[in-house]
mmCIF file of C-alpha atoms in Angstrom:
data_model
loop_
_atom_site.group_PDB
_atom_site.id
_atom_site.type_symbol
_atom_site.label_atom_id
_atom_site.label_comp_id
_atom_site.label_asym_id
_atom_site.label_seq_id
_atom_site.Cartn_x
_atom_site.Cartn_y
_atom_site.Cartn_z
ATOM 1 C CA MET A 24 1.745 11.348 9.235
ATOM 2 C CA THR A 25 3.026 11.699 12.731
ATOM 3 C CA SER A 26 4.780 14.659 14.288
ATOM 4 C CA ASP A 27 7.294 15.287 17.034
ATOM 5 C CA ALA A 28 5.080 17.711 18.895
ATOM 6 C CA ARG A 29 1.436 17.686 19.934
ATOM 7 C CA PRO A 30 -0.884 20.575 19.030
ATOM 8 C CA ASP A 31 -2.797 22.138 21.896
ATOM 9 C CA GLU A 32 -6.545 22.603 21.777
ATOM 10 C CA ASP A 33 -6.147 26.223 20.644
ATOM 11 C CA GLY A 34 -3.768 25.218 17.872
ATOM 12 C CA ALA A 35 -0.512 26.152 19.602
ATOM 13 C CA THR A 36 2.241 23.596 19.572
ATOM 14 C CA ALA A 37 3.487 22.225 22.852
ATOM 15 C CA PRO A 38 7.093 21.075 23.135
ATOM 16 C CA PRO A 39 7.632 17.312 23.058
ATOM 17 C CA GLU A 40 7.843 15.551 26.396
ATOM 18 C CA ARG A 41 11.216 14.130 25.592
ATOM 19 C CA ARG A 42 13.730 14.328 22.798
ATOM 20 C CA GLN A 43 14.116 11.524 20.316
ATOM 21 C CA PRO A 44 17.291 9.442 20.518
ATOM 22 C CA PRO A 45 20.153 11.268 18.809
ATOM 23 C CA GLY A 46 21.114 8.306 16.667
ATOM 24 C CA ASP A 47 18.795 7.127 13.917
ATOM 25 C CA ARG A 48 20.051 3.554 14.322
ATOM 26 C CA VAL A 49 18.791 3.379 17.908
ATOM 27 C CA ALA A 50 15.310 4.554 16.926
ATOM 28 C CA LEU A 51 15.126 2.190 13.952
ATOM 29 C CA ARG A 52 16.328 -0.787 15.989
ATOM 30 C CA GLY A 53 13.773 -0.016 18.663
ATOM 31 C CA ASP A 54 10.937 0.128 16.133
ATOM 32 C CA LEU A 55 12.135 -3.066 14.470
ATOM 33 C CA ARG A 56 11.956 -4.834 17.832
ATOM 34 C CA ALA A 57 8.542 -3.317 18.505
ATOM 35 C CA ALA A 58 7.378 -4.483 15.064
ATOM 36 C CA LEU A 59 8.012 -8.159 15.817
ATOM 37 C CA PRO A 60 4.498 -8.855 17.228
ATOM 38 C CA ASP A 61 2.980 -6.892 14.352
ATOM 39 C CA ALA A 62 5.064 -8.783 11.777
ATOM 40 C CA THR A 63 4.141 -12.090 13.417
ATOM 41 C CA ALA A 64 0.458 -11.235 13.126
ATOM 42 C CA ALA A 65 1.025 -10.303 9.474
ATOM 43 C CA MET A 66 2.643 -13.671 8.803
ATOM 44 C CA VAL A 67 -0.290 -15.471 10.429
ATOM 45 C CA VAL A 68 -2.738 -13.519 8.268
ATOM 46 C CA THR A 69 -0.613 -14.264 5.188
ATOM 47 C CA ALA A 70 -0.642 -17.989 6.024
ATOM 48 C CA LEU A 71 -4.433 -17.944 6.421
ATOM 49 C CA VAL A 72 -4.900 -16.118 3.113
ATOM 50 C CA PHE A 73 -2.516 -18.589 1.443
ATOM 51 C CA ALA A 74 -4.497 -21.546 2.797
ATOM 52 C CA PHE A 75 -7.752 -19.947 1.616
ATOM 53 C CA LEU A 76 -6.386 -19.329 -1.901
ATOM 54 C CA TRP A 77 -4.973 -22.878 -2.038
ATOM 55 C CA ALA A 78 -8.337 -24.387 -1.042
ATOM 56 C CA ARG A 79 -10.196 -22.314 -3.638
ATOM 57 C CA MET A 80 -7.745 -23.327 -6.362
ATOM 58 C CA GLU A 81 -8.055 -27.002 -5.422
ATOM 59 C CA SER A 82 -11.854 -26.801 -5.449
ATOM 60 C CA GLY A 83 -11.926 -25.086 -8.844
ATOM 61 C CA ALA A 84 -13.574 -21.942 -7.420
ATOM 62 C CA SER A 85 -10.504 -19.729 -7.749
ATOM 63 C CA ASP A 86 -10.935 -16.530 -9.737
ATOM 64 C CA THR A 87 -7.244 -16.793 -10.587
ATOM 65 C CA VAL A 88 -7.970 -20.066 -12.398
ATOM 66 C CA ALA A 89 -10.963 -18.441 -14.100
ATOM 67 C CA VAL A 90 -8.602 -15.770 -15.453
ATOM 68 C CA MET A 91 -5.708 -18.163 -16.178
ATOM 69 C CA PRO A 92 -7.056 -21.754 -16.478
ATOM 70 C CA PHE A 93 -3.567 -23.243 -16.837
ATOM 71 C CA MET A 94 -2.984 -22.350 -13.157
ATOM 72 C CA ASP A 95 -5.271 -25.077 -11.828
ATOM 73 C CA ASP A 96 -2.602 -26.855 -9.780
ATOM 74 C CA PRO A 97 -1.781 -25.226 -6.411
ATOM 75 C CA GLY A 98 1.089 -27.639 -5.895
ATOM 76 C CA THR A 99 2.804 -26.224 -8.975
ATOM 77 C CA TYR A 100 1.851 -22.584 -8.579
ATOM 78 C CA TRP A 101 2.203 -22.304 -4.803
ATOM 79 C CA MET A 102 4.745 -19.488 -5.094
ATOM 80 C CA TYR A 103 2.263 -17.443 -7.108
ATOM 81 C CA LEU A 104 -0.370 -18.107 -4.441
ATOM 82 C CA LEU A 105 2.093 -17.031 -1.753
ATOM 83 C CA SER A 106 2.810 -13.856 -3.715
ATOM 84 C CA GLN A 107 -0.926 -13.178 -3.782
ATOM 85 C CA ALA A 108 -1.187 -13.853 -0.046
ATOM 86 C CA PHE A 109 1.644 -11.423 0.727
ATOM 87 C CA GLY A 110 -0.002 -8.880 -1.546
ATOM 88 C CA TRP A 111 -3.337 -9.084 0.246
ATOM 89 C CA SER A 112 -1.844 -8.934 3.746
ATOM 90 C CA GLY A 113 0.371 -6.055 2.571
ATOM 91 C CA LEU A 114 -2.663 -4.139 1.309
ATOM 92 C CA LEU A 115 -4.482 -4.785 4.599
ATOM 93 C CA TRP A 116 -1.518 -3.507 6.610
ATOM 94 C CA ALA A 117 -1.169 -0.513 4.286
ATOM 95 C CA TRP A 118 -4.841 0.300 4.922
ATOM 96 C CA GLY A 119 -4.265 0.070 8.666
ATOM 97 C CA THR A 120 -1.138 2.218 8.765
ATOM 98 C CA VAL A 121 -2.749 4.889 6.563
ATOM 99 C CA MET A 122 -5.816 4.953 8.805
ATOM 100 C CA LEU A 123 -3.577 5.366 11.866
ATOM 101 C CA GLY A 124 -1.629 8.150 10.185
ATOM 102 C CA LEU A 125 -4.754 10.049 9.201
ATOM 103 C CA LEU A 126 -6.186 9.603 12.693
ATOM 104 C CA LEU A 127 -3.027 11.049 14.223
ATOM 105 C CA SER A 128 -2.652 13.988 11.849
ATOM 106 C CA GLY A 129 -6.314 14.992 11.653
ATOM 107 C CA PRO A 130 -8.864 16.142 14.227
ATOM 108 C CA ARG A 131 -8.360 14.275 17.472
ATOM 109 C CA PRO A 132 -11.246 12.069 18.652
ATOM 110 C CA ALA A 133 -12.658 12.881 22.075
ATOM 111 C CA ARG A 134 -11.469 9.530 23.365
ATOM 112 C CA LEU A 135 -8.754 7.206 22.185
ATOM 113 C CA PRO A 136 -8.497 3.568 23.309
ATOM 114 C CA VAL A 137 -4.746 4.018 23.880
ATOM 115 C CA SER A 138 -2.379 6.931 24.264
ATOM 116 C CA ARG A 139 -1.250 9.001 21.298
ATOM 117 C CA GLN A 140 2.320 7.753 21.786
ATOM 118 C CA VAL A 141 1.138 4.160 21.422
ATOM 119 C CA LEU A 142 -0.791 5.023 18.249
ATOM 120 C CA GLU A 143 2.302 6.715 16.816
ATOM 121 C CA ARG A 144 4.387 3.619 17.550
ATOM 122 C CA TRP A 145 1.751 1.408 15.929
ATOM 123 C CA HIS A 146 1.802 3.684 12.892
ATOM 124 C CA ARG A 147 5.561 3.321 12.555
ATOM 125 C CA THR A 148 5.660 -0.443 13.132
ATOM 126 C CA THR A 149 2.788 -1.178 10.757
ATOM 127 C CA SER A 150 4.548 0.973 8.178
ATOM 128 C CA LEU A 151 7.698 -1.153 8.493
ATOM 129 C CA THR A 152 5.653 -4.348 8.282
ATOM 130 C CA THR A 153 3.804 -3.069 5.225
ATOM 131 C CA THR A 154 7.035 -2.381 3.360
ATOM 132 C CA ALA A 155 8.339 -5.870 4.199
ATOM 133 C CA LEU A 156 5.095 -7.463 2.970
ATOM 134 C CA MET A 157 5.244 -5.478 -0.265
ATOM 135 C CA PHE A 158 8.810 -6.646 -0.884
ATOM 136 C CA ALA A 159 7.859 -10.261 -0.099
ATOM 137 C CA HIS A 160 4.960 -9.964 -2.563
ATOM 138 C CA ALA A 161 7.326 -8.883 -5.346
ATOM 139 C CA LEU A 162 9.992 -11.431 -4.353
ATOM 140 C CA MET A 163 7.599 -14.383 -4.511
ATOM 141 C CA PHE A 164 6.318 -13.166 -7.872
ATOM 142 C CA ALA A 165 9.933 -13.200 -9.082
ATOM 143 C CA ALA A 166 10.423 -16.699 -7.620
ATOM 144 C CA GLU A 167 7.406 -17.957 -9.593
ATOM 145 C CA LEU A 168 8.871 -16.495 -12.777
ATOM 146 C CA VAL A 169 12.166 -18.286 -12.085
ATOM 147 C CA ARG A 170 10.235 -21.561 -11.829
ATOM 148 C CA TYR A 171 8.254 -20.749 -14.983
ATOM 149 C CA GLU A 172 11.164 -19.864 -17.286
ATOM 150 C CA THR A 173 12.260 -23.432 -18.048
ATOM 151 C CA LYS A 174 13.635 -22.841 -21.546
ATOM 152 C CA VAL A 175 16.743 -20.923 -20.482
ATOM 153 C CA ASP A 176 19.606 -21.536 -18.055
ATOM 154 C CA TRP A 177 19.515 -20.473 -14.403
ATOM 155 C CA ALA A 178 21.416 -17.211 -14.892
ATOM 156 C CA GLU A 179 18.968 -16.121 -17.575
ATOM 157 C CA ARG A 180 16.030 -17.228 -15.424
ATOM 158 C CA LEU A 181 17.210 -15.102 -12.517
ATOM 159 C CA TRP A 182 17.742 -12.071 -14.732
ATOM 160 C CA VAL A 183 14.353 -12.356 -16.451
ATOM 161 C CA ALA A 184 12.561 -12.820 -13.110
ATOM 162 C CA PHE A 185 14.385 -9.881 -11.550
ATOM 163 C CA ALA A 186 13.762 -7.597 -14.520
ATOM 164 C CA ASP A 187 10.085 -8.522 -14.844
ATOM 165 C CA SER A 188 9.508 -8.022 -11.111
ATOM 166 C CA PHE A 189 11.698 -5.056 -10.222
ATOM 167 C CA VAL A 190 12.575 -3.093 -13.399
ATOM 168 C CA PRO A 191 9.772 -0.684 -14.378
ATOM 169 C CA GLY A 192 8.568 -1.162 -17.928
ATOM 170 C CA TRP A 193 10.278 -4.532 -18.444
ATOM 171 C CA TYR A 194 7.262 -6.808 -17.990
ATOM 172 C CA ASP A 195 5.536 -6.860 -21.377
ATOM 173 C CA SER A 196 2.473 -9.082 -21.059
ATOM 174 C CA GLY A 197 -1.169 -8.011 -20.918
ATOM 175 C CA THR A 198 -2.437 -5.854 -18.061
ATOM 176 C CA GLY A 199 0.889 -6.309 -16.274
ATOM 177 C CA ARG A 200 2.498 -3.785 -18.618
ATOM 178 C CA ILE A 201 0.615 -1.101 -16.679
ATOM 179 C CA ALA A 202 -0.190 -2.758 -13.344
ATOM 180 C CA ILE A 203 3.302 -3.985 -12.480
ATOM 181 C CA PRO A 204 5.054 -0.596 -12.904
ATOM 182 C CA ILE A 205 2.337 0.905 -10.702
ATOM 183 C CA GLY A 206 3.064 -1.666 -8.011
ATOM 184 C CA GLN A 207 6.807 -1.104 -8.401
ATOM 185 C CA GLY A 208 6.242 2.606 -7.961
ATOM 186 C CA ALA A 209 4.394 1.949 -4.699
ATOM 187 C CA LEU A 210 7.255 -0.202 -3.389
ATOM 188 C CA TYR A 211 10.014 2.190 -4.439
ATOM 189 C CA LEU A 212 8.225 5.115 -2.807
ATOM 190 C CA ALA A 213 7.330 3.205 0.360
ATOM 191 C CA ILE A 214 10.929 2.359 1.252
ATOM 192 C CA PRO A 215 12.400 5.892 1.431
ATOM 193 C CA LEU A 216 9.213 7.520 2.745
ATOM 194 C CA GLY A 217 9.006 4.991 5.564
ATOM 195 C CA LEU A 218 12.663 5.300 6.549
ATOM 196 C CA LEU A 219 12.830 9.106 6.377
ATOM 197 C CA PHE A 220 11.308 9.235 9.859
ATOM 198 C CA TYR A 221 14.569 7.909 11.287
ATOM 199 C CA VAL A 222 16.661 10.692 9.736
ATOM 200 C CA ARG A 223 14.218 13.552 10.309
ATOM 201 C CA HIS A 224 16.665 15.201 12.691
ATOM 202 C CA ARG A 225 19.076 15.498 9.749
ATOM 203 C CA ILE A 226 16.675 16.726 7.068
ATOM 204 C CA GLY A 227 14.501 18.818 9.390
ATOM 205 C CA ALA A 228 11.039 18.125 10.787
ATOM 206 C CA ASN A 229 9.276 20.388 8.271
ATOM 207 C CA THR A 230 10.949 18.700 5.302
ATOM 208 C CA TRP A 231 10.074 15.297 6.703
ATOM 209 C CA ARG A 232 6.410 16.264 7.175
ATOM 210 C CA ARG A 233 6.146 17.548 3.599
ATOM 211 C CA LEU A 234 7.663 14.370 2.182
ATOM 212 C CA HIS A 235 5.689 12.084 4.495
ATOM 213 C CA ARG A 236 2.417 13.344 3.035
ATOM 214 C CA PHE A 237 3.247 11.403 -0.125
ATOM 215 C CA VAL A 238 2.616 8.173 1.797
ATOM 216 C CA ILE A 239 -0.986 8.486 0.627
ATOM 217 C CA VAL A 240 0.349 8.209 -2.942
ATOM 218 C CA VAL A 241 1.917 4.852 -2.027
ATOM 219 C CA TYR A 242 -1.443 3.639 -0.790
ATOM 220 C CA VAL A 243 -3.314 4.876 -3.871
ATOM 221 C CA LEU A 244 -0.806 3.157 -6.161
ATOM 222 C CA SER A 245 -1.137 -0.074 -4.139
ATOM 223 C CA VAL A 246 -4.927 -0.095 -4.457
ATOM 224 C CA TRP A 247 -4.697 0.804 -8.154
ATOM 225 C CA HIS A 248 -2.226 -2.052 -8.720
ATOM 226 C CA THR A 249 -4.623 -4.463 -6.976
ATOM 227 C CA LEU A 250 -7.679 -3.350 -8.931
ATOM 228 C CA LEU A 251 -5.799 -3.725 -12.209
ATOM 229 C CA TYR A 252 -3.893 -6.945 -11.544
ATOM 230 C CA GLY A 253 -5.500 -8.733 -8.611
ATOM 231 C CA THR A 254 -7.154 -11.736 -10.226
ATOM 232 C CA ASN A 255 -9.196 -12.321 -7.066
ATOM 233 C CA VAL A 256 -10.924 -8.961 -7.693
ATOM 234 C CA TRP A 257 -10.720 -9.151 -11.478
ATOM 235 C CA TYR A 258 -14.451 -9.532 -12.069
ATOM 236 C CA GLY A 259 -17.173 -7.042 -11.185
ATOM 237 C CA GLU A 260 -18.445 -9.050 -8.242
ATOM 238 C CA TRP A 261 -18.643 -8.634 -4.461
ATOM 239 C CA PRO A 262 -14.876 -8.996 -3.668
ATOM 240 C CA ARG A 263 -14.122 -6.011 -5.884
ATOM 241 C CA THR A 264 -17.005 -4.028 -4.387
ATOM 242 C CA VAL A 265 -15.697 -4.741 -0.867
ATOM 243 C CA LEU A 266 -12.266 -3.460 -1.886
ATOM 244 C CA TRP A 267 -13.836 -0.222 -3.117
ATOM 245 C CA LEU A 268 -15.965 -0.025 0.050
ATOM 246 C CA LEU A 269 -12.859 -0.158 2.260
ATOM 247 C CA GLN A 270 -11.621 3.040 0.628
ATOM 248 C CA LEU A 271 -14.556 5.077 1.970
ATOM 249 C CA PRO A 272 -13.176 5.465 5.545
ATOM 250 C CA VAL A 273 -9.773 6.375 4.089
ATOM 251 C CA GLY A 274 -11.405 9.072 1.966
ATOM 252 C CA VAL A 275 -13.432 10.397 4.901
ATOM 253 C CA LEU A 276 -10.412 10.602 7.234
ATOM 254 C CA LEU A 277 -8.274 12.183 4.506
ATOM 255 C CA LEU A 278 -10.887 14.871 3.883
ATOM 256 C CA LEU A 279 -11.229 15.545 7.626
ATOM 257 C CA ARG A 280 -7.452 15.694 7.941
ATOM 258 C CA LEU A 281 -7.327 18.353 5.188
ATOM 259 C CA LEU A 282 -10.281 20.340 6.488
ATOM 260 C CA ARG A 283 -9.251 20.187 10.157
ATOM 261 C CA PRO A 284 -5.530 19.356 10.380
ATOM 262 C CA ALA A 285 -4.044 18.943 13.840
ATOM 263 C CA ARG A 286 -1.309 21.482 13.086
ATOM 264 C CA ARG A 287 -2.538 25.056 13.033
ATOM 265 C CA ALA A 288 -0.082 26.042 10.291
ATOM 266 C CA GLU A 289 -1.749 23.586 7.898
ATOM 267 C CA ARG A 290 -5.251 24.985 8.279
ATOM 268 C CA LEU A 291 -6.643 26.690 5.193
ATOM 269 C CA GLY A 292 -8.304 29.701 6.783
ATOM 270 C CA ALA A 293 -9.301 32.770 4.850
ATOM 271 C CA PRO A 294 -6.921 33.999 2.116
ATOM 272 C CA LYS A 295 -4.863 36.981 3.166
ATOM 273 C CA GLY A 296 -5.820 40.148 1.339
ATOM 274 C CA GLY A 297 -9.045 38.666 -0.013
ATOM 275 C CA VAL A 298 -9.735 35.927 -2.486
ATOM 276 C CA GLY A 299 -8.390 37.825 -5.459
ATOM 277 C CA ALA A 300 -5.078 38.442 -3.724
ATOM 278 C CA ALA A 301 -4.706 34.904 -2.383
ATOM 279 C CA ARG A 302 -1.350 33.280 -2.975
ATOM 280 C CA PRO A 303 -1.044 30.348 -5.413
ATOM 281 C CA ALA A 304 -0.268 28.076 -2.449
ATOM 282 C CA TRP A 305 -3.665 28.875 -0.922
ATOM 283 C CA TRP A 306 -5.424 28.031 -4.180
ATOM 284 C CA ALA A 307 -3.428 24.795 -4.492
ATOM 285 C CA ARG A 308 -4.389 23.719 -0.980
ATOM 286 C CA ALA A 309 -8.043 24.641 -1.602
ATOM 287 C CA ALA A 310 -8.004 22.696 -4.886
ATOM 288 C CA GLY A 311 -6.536 19.690 -3.067
ATOM 289 C CA ARG A 312 -9.381 19.677 -0.587
ATOM 290 C CA ALA A 313 -11.937 19.984 -3.397
ATOM 291 C CA ALA A 314 -10.275 17.124 -5.287
ATOM 292 C CA VAL A 315 -10.391 14.811 -2.264
ATOM 293 C CA ALA A 316 -14.055 15.690 -1.728
ATOM 294 C CA ALA A 317 -14.754 14.859 -5.380
ATOM 295 C CA VAL A 318 -12.912 11.524 -5.050
ATOM 296 C CA LEU A 319 -14.958 10.689 -1.954
ATOM 297 C CA VAL A 320 -18.181 11.401 -3.853
ATOM 298 C CA GLY A 321 -16.872 9.199 -6.652
ATOM 299 C CA LEU A 322 -16.188 6.360 -4.221
ATOM 300 C CA VAL A 323 -19.747 6.555 -2.920
ATOM 301 C CA ILE A 324 -21.097 6.473 -6.484
ATOM 302 C CA VAL A 325 -18.942 3.448 -7.346
ATOM 303 C CA VAL A 326 -20.072 1.497 -4.283
ATOM 304 C CA VAL A 327 -23.755 2.394 -4.615
ATOM 305 C CA SER A 328 -23.982 1.888 -8.375
ATOM 306 C CA GLY A 329 -21.815 -1.236 -8.508
ATOM 307 C CA ARG A 330 -19.967 0.162 -11.534
ATOM 308 C CA ASP A 331 -16.525 -0.586 -10.170
ATOM 309 C CA GLY A 332 -14.558 -1.290 -13.335
ATOM 310 C CA GLY A 333 -14.707 -5.047 -12.958
ATOM 311 C CA ARG A 334 -14.705 -7.311 -15.987
ATOM 312 C CA ASP A 335 -17.569 -9.612 -16.953
ATOM 313 C CA ARG A 336 -16.851 -13.258 -16.217
ATOM 314 C CA PRO A 337 -16.343 -14.916 -19.629
ATOM 315 C CA THR A 338 -18.337 -17.953 -20.676
ATOM 316 C CA HIS A 339 -15.178 -19.558 -22.040
ATOM 317 C CA PRO A 340 -12.151 -18.466 -19.952
ATOM 318 C CA PRO A 341 -8.958 -17.642 -21.838
ATOM 319 C CA ALA A 342 -6.226 -20.258 -21.805
ATOM 320 C CA THR A 343 -3.205 -17.990 -21.906
ATOM 321 C CA ALA A 344 0.099 -18.182 -20.064
ATOM 322 C CA PRO A 345 1.532 -15.176 -18.190
ATOM 323 C CA HIS A 346 3.868 -14.391 -21.094
ATOM 324 C CA THR A 347 5.905 -16.196 -23.686
ATOM 325 C CA GLN A 348 8.881 -17.961 -22.172
ATOM 326 C CA GLU A 349 12.325 -16.606 -22.949
ATOM 327 C CA THR A 350 14.550 -18.631 -25.274
ATOM 328 C CA ASP A 351 18.229 -18.541 -26.050
#
């Protein structure tokens, strides 16, 4: 959601102050180095979340244990807890990078705490960190499945864990049949969409901007995956409500970005030749703005009403395993 040029106050586009490095490797290496402090902070947050989840599981207060009572031993299921921790830090970083992107591509605030160039760099580095956290989340989930599949040899364990974690439609147990492909879709979209920035000089800036808009789809899929499969927000209680509440500023910034985009060419304006003669593209863009406004209203209703799709906490929790173990 960044651009190579800055729009002037009247909507005209000023040329960039300096050209980007001609080689995509140089730019990517530079951002990877710049992402080190950001990635370090993400690892600290992940460690804190992991410690919190471990303590809750040990105390018997874990919602994960309420959903799956057999997982009442953090020493055994520590890889699953680490997968959860990576998932939560990844969602937090995804929220941050989307907020930065919408701030940069929408109406500019009167004052910014740092320069626009710094915000753009933060947007890129948090995007790289987010993708790494998403991959770590999936990898630790696969590692837990390798530990779990004790009835087959190691080669079969590795294949089953890989397929369940990374092959869409392979996982066949419970809510995961829907939730896991959604999460896989988020990961498989995040990787190319994040890296396209570094080859924009090859595909063209306009093509890159059009494709980069689909980053919001990655975020929506990530939140959807969490709401469906995140056992810590499984029940209709305050953690789930907070997750819904965090989507309100995203919805507000997205609507502002559509109504008042920084680039003049993206503004809706009046249809040429009157409403009846408006091109299909104009109607599509207008419908998109109306849809985002409707989603924002829906978010407000969900938060205010408390009807957030959460399950009722059962009196007698189920005692089911993730799925039946593979056998020869």
